[in-house]
Amino acid sequence: MEEYGMPNFGIMRAYRVTDSRLVMGIHPHIERVNAVIIARSMFPLPVVEIWDYKVDPRDPHRIIGLERFYIVYPSNPGEVLTEHFDFKFEMFSWGKRYSG
């Protein structure tokens, strides 16, 4: 990742995105998404900068590319990711609830 650069300022979260699906048709095949994502808030702007590091499909410890793009709210993050990856994403959030 150091070869491609990394964000070094701001509030960030890192994610590993892996998924696959069978695509039926004349030539059935499996589509895959394999990436390491760093999402950096551009607070106070309603913008999140996405650093999308592509992972080598043969070596899960090797990064082979980087793309950067932005999610500008109030856009739907699931739609932006679906368009970027050309893969259907649905967004959900796991959270903790506190009572007391």
Coordinates of C-alpha atoms in Angstrom, one line a residue:
M1 CA 0.0 0.0 0.0
E2 CA 2.9 2.3 0.7
E3 CA 3.9 2.1 -3.0
Y4 CA 0.5 3.7 -4.0
G5 CA 0.3 6.1 -1.1
M6 CA -2.0 6.3 1.8
P7 CA -4.1 9.0 3.4
N8 CA -2.4 10.3 6.6
F9 CA -4.7 13.0 7.9
G10 CA -8.3 12.9 9.1
I11 CA -10.8 10.5 10.5
M12 CA -10.5 7.2 8.6
R13 CA -11.9 3.7 8.6
A14 CA -10.5 0.7 6.8
Y15 CA -12.5 -2.1 5.3
R16 CA -11.8 -5.4 3.4
V17 CA -14.3 -5.8 0.6
T18 CA -14.6 -9.4 -0.8
D19 CA -17.6 -10.9 -2.5
S20 CA -18.4 -13.1 -5.5
R21 CA -21.5 -14.0 -7.4
L22 CA -22.4 -16.4 -10.2
V23 CA -23.5 -14.6 -13.4
M24 CA -25.7 -16.8 -15.6
G25 CA -26.0 -16.3 -19.3
I26 CA -24.4 -17.6 -22.5
H27 CA -21.1 -17.9 -20.7
P28 CA -21.7 -18.4 -17.0
H29 CA -18.9 -17.0 -14.8
I30 CA -18.1 -15.8 -11.4
E31 CA -17.6 -12.1 -10.8
R32 CA -15.4 -11.1 -7.8
V33 CA -14.7 -7.9 -5.8
N34 CA -11.5 -8.0 -3.8
A35 CA -10.3 -4.7 -2.4
V36 CA -9.0 -2.9 0.7
I37 CA -10.9 0.4 1.2
I38 CA -9.9 3.4 3.3
A39 CA -12.8 5.8 3.8
R40 CA -11.7 9.3 5.0
S41 CA -14.1 11.9 6.2
M42 CA -13.6 15.4 4.8
F43 CA -15.4 17.0 7.8
P44 CA -16.9 19.6 7.9
L45 CA -17.8 19.0 4.3
P46 CA -20.4 16.4 3.5
V47 CA -17.8 14.3 1.6
V48 CA -16.1 11.0 2.1
E49 CA -12.9 10.3 0.1
I50 CA -12.6 6.6 -0.8
W51 CA -9.2 5.0 -1.4
D52 CA -9.8 1.7 -3.3
Y53 CA -6.7 -0.6 -3.3
K54 CA -7.2 -3.5 -5.7
V55 CA -6.0 -6.8 -4.4
D56 CA -4.2 -9.4 -6.6
P57 CA -6.7 -12.3 -7.1
R58 CA -3.8 -14.8 -6.9
D59 CA -2.0 -13.2 -3.9
P60 CA -4.3 -11.7 -1.2
H61 CA -1.3 -9.9 0.4
R62 CA -0.4 -8.0 -2.8
I63 CA -1.9 -4.7 -3.8
I64 CA -2.0 -4.2 -7.6
G65 CA -3.7 -0.8 -8.1
L66 CA -5.4 2.2 -6.5
E67 CA -8.4 4.3 -7.4
R68 CA -9.7 7.3 -5.5
F69 CA -13.2 8.6 -5.7
Y70 CA -15.6 10.6 -3.5
I71 CA -19.1 10.1 -2.0
V72 CA -20.9 13.4 -1.7
Y73 CA -23.9 13.3 0.6
P74 CA -26.9 13.2 0.3
S75 CA -26.0 10.6 -2.4
N76 CA -26.7 6.9 -1.5
P77 CA -23.4 5.2 -0.7
G78 CA -24.7 1.8 -1.9
E79 CA -25.5 3.3 -5.3
V80 CA -22.1 5.0 -5.6
L81 CA -20.3 1.7 -4.7
T82 CA -22.4 -0.3 -7.1
E83 CA -21.5 2.1 -9.9
H84 CA -17.8 2.2 -9.0
F85 CA -17.3 -1.6 -8.6
D86 CA -20.0 -2.6 -11.2
F87 CA -21.3 -4.9 -8.5
K88 CA -24.5 -4.7 -6.6
F89 CA -24.0 -3.3 -3.1
E90 CA -26.6 -2.8 -0.4
M91 CA -25.6 -0.7 2.6
F92 CA -26.4 -1.7 6.1
S93 CA -24.9 -0.7 9.4
W94 CA -24.2 -2.9 12.5
G95 CA -24.4 -0.8 15.6
K96 CA -24.6 -1.1 19.3
R97 CA -27.5 0.2 21.3
Y98 CA -27.0 1.3 24.9
S99 CA -29.8 1.5 27.4
G100 CA -29.8 3.1 30.8

